[in-house]
Each structure stands twice: as structure tokens, then as C-alpha cells.
Amino acid sequence: MSLQDLPYEPPTVSQLQDFLMADRRPTGHINQVWPNLYIGNEVAARDKSNLHSLGITHVVNAAHGPSTPPPKCCYYVNTGPRFYRDINVDYYGVEADDVTEFILSPFFYPTARYIRSALAKGGRVLVHCLMGVSRSATLVLAFLMITEGLTLREAVAAVKLHRDIFPNPGFLQQLRILDMSLEGEKRRR
């Protein structure tokens, strides 16, 4: 049996957390983490002047709120297509809570397709949530794994070079499952 015959095993959630905690550096409200792909927080998402100057053409809001918000705050950023209409930005909203139990994985492929399409048209994409650390980072990591063929470890390392991120443990586990699935597809080819 060779090493290629062994099943792929992504890093554990604990190993990922240790890697994310190591060598942390402060980051700003918005950072380019891949060519023409940015991660940001609510401040960046609401700064239309800066978005325009950066040439942002598409916004993915990973903290898009429901049309009728619940009585208690759930950390949504309520922007939308109307908010960006004066700077001609295409908007894509994902209603995601930043809690360990939230299942974000059903959004991985549709969001990756949206980002890939925007970049293929020469666009510049901001993916944001409230803090720009967990939900938005998770969607960008999934994009890099799905469309760029990076492993979870490679995607985390690539993004971490440019922005301090820290997806919650539930999201990291969902990314591990995606990583194993994508690796299985590679092996079958």
C-alpha cells in the first residue's frame, strides 16, 4: 500500500484552530485575500465610497438578515441591492447565523458559483459579514477549495496571509467535510 492509497485526512478542527491562532496580526476593515477577492466587515460593507474606489462590483453579504428580523439581534448586516444601487454593485445575500449549530454548507456551492462568475467577468468581489472573521471567511475558504482546487489547509494558509480569520468550530467542521468530499472526487478522477 502506498501513501496515495491511504484515505485523505484533513486537519482536525483543533489543529485548524491552533494554526489560525498562531502568528495573528491585526487586519483592517477590508483585505484582498485572493486576486480581486476581498473579505471585510460591516464597516467595509457600508463604506460605499471605499468600495467604489476599490472597484468592488459584487458584494456577498454572509450576514444578510431575514425580511422580518427576529426580536433579538442575530448579528445581521442589513444591506441589500437597494443599498448599493447608487454605486452599481451586484448583491448576493446569504442568511447565516454565526453560531456553531448553523449549517452553512448548503451555501458553499451556490456562493462559489456566484463568486467565480463575478471574477470571470473581471469583477471585484467583497465577501463580508459583521466582523469579517467567521461567516465570510468560511464562504471564501469554500470558494477556494471548490473552484481553485485548494485543500482546506492550503485555503486557510492563503487567506491567513492577508487577513486574520477565525471561523467558528461548526463551520470548520463543515469545511473539513467539504475537504474530504472534494479530495474523494479528485481520487475518483
Coordinates of C-alpha atoms in Angstrom, one line a residue:
M1 CA 0.0 0.0 0.0
S2 CA 1.4 3.4 -1.0
L3 CA 0.7 6.8 0.6
Q4 CA -1.6 7.6 -2.3
D5 CA -3.8 4.6 -1.3
L6 CA -4.3 6.0 2.2
P7 CA -7.6 7.9 2.7
Y8 CA -7.1 11.7 2.8
E9 CA -7.5 13.2 6.3
P10 CA -7.9 17.0 6.6
P11 CA -6.6 18.7 9.7
T12 CA -8.8 18.4 12.7
V13 CA -10.8 21.3 14.0
S14 CA -8.4 21.7 16.9
Q15 CA -5.4 21.7 14.5
L16 CA -7.1 24.3 12.4
Q17 CA -7.8 26.5 15.4
D18 CA -4.2 26.2 16.5
F19 CA -3.0 27.2 13.1
L20 CA -5.4 30.1 12.9
M21 CA -4.3 31.3 16.4
A22 CA -0.6 31.2 15.5
D23 CA 1.1 34.3 14.2
R24 CA -2.0 36.5 14.3
R25 CA -1.7 40.1 13.0
P26 CA -4.2 42.9 13.1
T27 CA -6.2 43.4 9.9
G28 CA -8.2 46.3 8.6
H29 CA -11.9 46.5 7.7
I30 CA -11.2 45.0 4.3
N31 CA -8.4 42.9 2.8
Q32 CA -7.7 41.4 -0.6
V33 CA -7.2 37.7 0.1
W34 CA -7.1 36.4 -3.5
P35 CA -6.8 38.3 -6.8
N36 CA -9.9 40.6 -6.9
L37 CA -11.5 38.8 -3.9
Y38 CA -11.8 40.7 -0.6
I39 CA -13.0 39.8 2.9
G40 CA -14.4 42.6 5.0
N41 CA -16.6 43.5 7.9
E42 CA -19.8 45.6 8.3
V43 CA -17.8 48.9 8.3
A44 CA -16.3 48.0 4.9
A45 CA -19.6 46.8 3.5
R46 CA -21.2 50.2 4.4
D47 CA -18.4 52.4 3.1
K48 CA -19.7 52.8 -0.4
S49 CA -17.0 55.4 -1.2
N50 CA -14.2 53.0 -0.4
L51 CA -16.0 50.1 -2.2
H52 CA -16.2 52.4 -5.3
S53 CA -12.6 53.4 -5.0
L54 CA -11.5 49.7 -4.7
G55 CA -13.6 48.9 -7.8
I56 CA -15.9 46.5 -6.0
T57 CA -18.5 45.2 -8.4
H58 CA -20.1 42.4 -6.4
V59 CA -20.9 42.0 -2.7
V60 CA -21.7 38.8 -0.9
N61 CA -23.3 39.5 2.4
A62 CA -22.8 36.4 4.6
A63 CA -24.8 38.2 7.3
H64 CA -27.9 39.1 5.2
G65 CA -30.8 39.4 7.5
P66 CA -34.3 38.0 7.1
S67 CA -37.0 40.3 5.8
T68 CA -38.6 40.3 9.3
P69 CA -35.8 40.2 11.8
P70 CA -36.3 38.2 15.0
P71 CA -37.0 40.1 18.2
K72 CA -33.4 39.6 19.4
C73 CA -30.4 40.8 17.4
C74 CA -28.8 38.0 15.4
Y75 CA -25.8 39.9 14.1
Y76 CA -27.1 40.7 10.6
V77 CA -25.9 43.4 8.3
N78 CA -29.0 44.7 6.6
T79 CA -27.7 46.0 3.3
G80 CA -29.1 44.7 0.0
P81 CA -29.4 45.6 -3.6
R82 CA -31.1 48.9 -2.9
F83 CA -28.3 49.9 -0.5
Y84 CA -25.7 49.6 -3.3
R85 CA -27.8 50.8 -6.3
D86 CA -26.0 54.2 -6.4
I87 CA -22.6 52.5 -6.9
N88 CA -23.9 49.9 -9.3
V89 CA -22.9 46.8 -7.3
D90 CA -24.4 43.4 -7.8
Y91 CA -25.6 41.9 -4.4
Y92 CA -25.9 38.4 -3.2
G93 CA -27.2 37.7 0.3
V94 CA -26.7 34.6 2.5
E95 CA -28.9 34.4 5.6
A96 CA -26.4 32.8 8.0
D97 CA -26.1 33.0 11.8
D98 CA -22.6 32.8 13.2
V99 CA -23.3 30.0 15.6
T100 CA -21.7 26.6 15.8
E101 CA -25.0 24.8 15.1
F102 CA -25.8 26.8 11.9
I103 CA -25.4 24.7 8.7
L104 CA -23.6 26.9 6.3
S105 CA -22.6 24.1 3.9
P106 CA -25.7 24.3 1.6
F107 CA -24.4 27.8 0.7
F108 CA -20.9 26.7 -0.3
Y109 CA -21.6 25.7 -4.0
P110 CA -24.1 28.5 -4.9
T111 CA -21.8 31.1 -3.4
A112 CA -18.7 29.7 -5.0
R113 CA -20.5 29.8 -8.4
Y114 CA -21.6 33.4 -7.8
I115 CA -18.0 34.5 -6.9
R116 CA -16.5 32.5 -9.8
S117 CA -18.9 34.1 -12.3
A118 CA -18.2 37.6 -10.9
L119 CA -14.4 37.1 -11.1
A120 CA -14.7 35.6 -14.6
K121 CA -16.4 38.8 -15.8
G122 CA -13.5 40.8 -14.5
G123 CA -15.3 41.8 -11.3
R124 CA -14.0 42.5 -7.8
V125 CA -15.9 40.8 -5.0
L126 CA -16.3 41.7 -1.4
V127 CA -17.5 38.9 0.9
H128 CA -18.4 40.2 4.3
C129 CA -20.3 39.5 7.5
L130 CA -20.5 41.5 10.7
M131 CA -16.8 41.1 11.8
G132 CA -15.3 39.6 8.6
V133 CA -13.8 36.7 10.6
S134 CA -16.1 33.7 10.6
R135 CA -19.1 33.5 8.1
S136 CA -17.4 35.5 5.3
A137 CA -14.1 33.7 5.8
T138 CA -15.9 30.3 5.7
L139 CA -17.5 31.1 2.3
V140 CA -14.2 32.3 0.9
L141 CA -12.4 29.2 2.1
A142 CA -15.1 27.0 0.5
F143 CA -14.8 29.0 -2.8
L144 CA -11.0 28.5 -2.9
M145 CA -11.5 24.8 -2.2
I146 CA -14.3 24.3 -4.8
T147 CA -13.1 26.4 -7.7
E148 CA -9.4 26.8 -7.1
G149 CA -8.8 23.2 -6.1
L150 CA -7.0 24.1 -2.8
T151 CA -7.2 21.8 0.2
L152 CA -8.6 23.2 3.4
R153 CA -5.1 23.6 4.8
E154 CA -3.9 25.4 1.7
A155 CA -7.0 27.7 1.6
V156 CA -6.6 28.7 5.2
A157 CA -2.9 29.4 4.7
A158 CA -3.6 31.5 1.6
V159 CA -6.3 33.7 3.3
K160 CA -4.4 33.9 6.6
L161 CA -1.5 35.6 4.8
H162 CA -3.8 38.6 4.2
R163 CA -6.4 38.6 6.9
D164 CA -6.9 37.4 10.4
I165 CA -9.8 34.9 10.2
F166 CA -11.3 32.5 12.7
P167 CA -14.4 30.5 11.6
N168 CA -16.4 29.0 14.4
P169 CA -15.8 25.3 15.1
G170 CA -19.1 24.2 13.4
F171 CA -18.0 26.0 10.2
L172 CA -14.5 24.5 10.4
Q173 CA -16.1 21.0 10.7
Q174 CA -18.3 21.7 7.7
L175 CA -15.2 22.8 5.7
R176 CA -13.5 19.5 6.8
I177 CA -16.4 17.5 5.4
L178 CA -16.2 19.6 2.1
D179 CA -12.4 19.0 2.0
M180 CA -12.9 15.2 2.3
S181 CA -15.6 15.2 -0.3
L182 CA -13.5 17.2 -2.8
E183 CA -10.5 15.0 -2.2
G184 CA -12.6 11.9 -2.8
E185 CA -13.7 13.4 -6.1
K186 CA -10.1 14.1 -7.1
R187 CA -9.2 10.5 -6.3
R188 CA -12.0 9.1 -8.4
R189 CA -10.9 11.1 -11.4

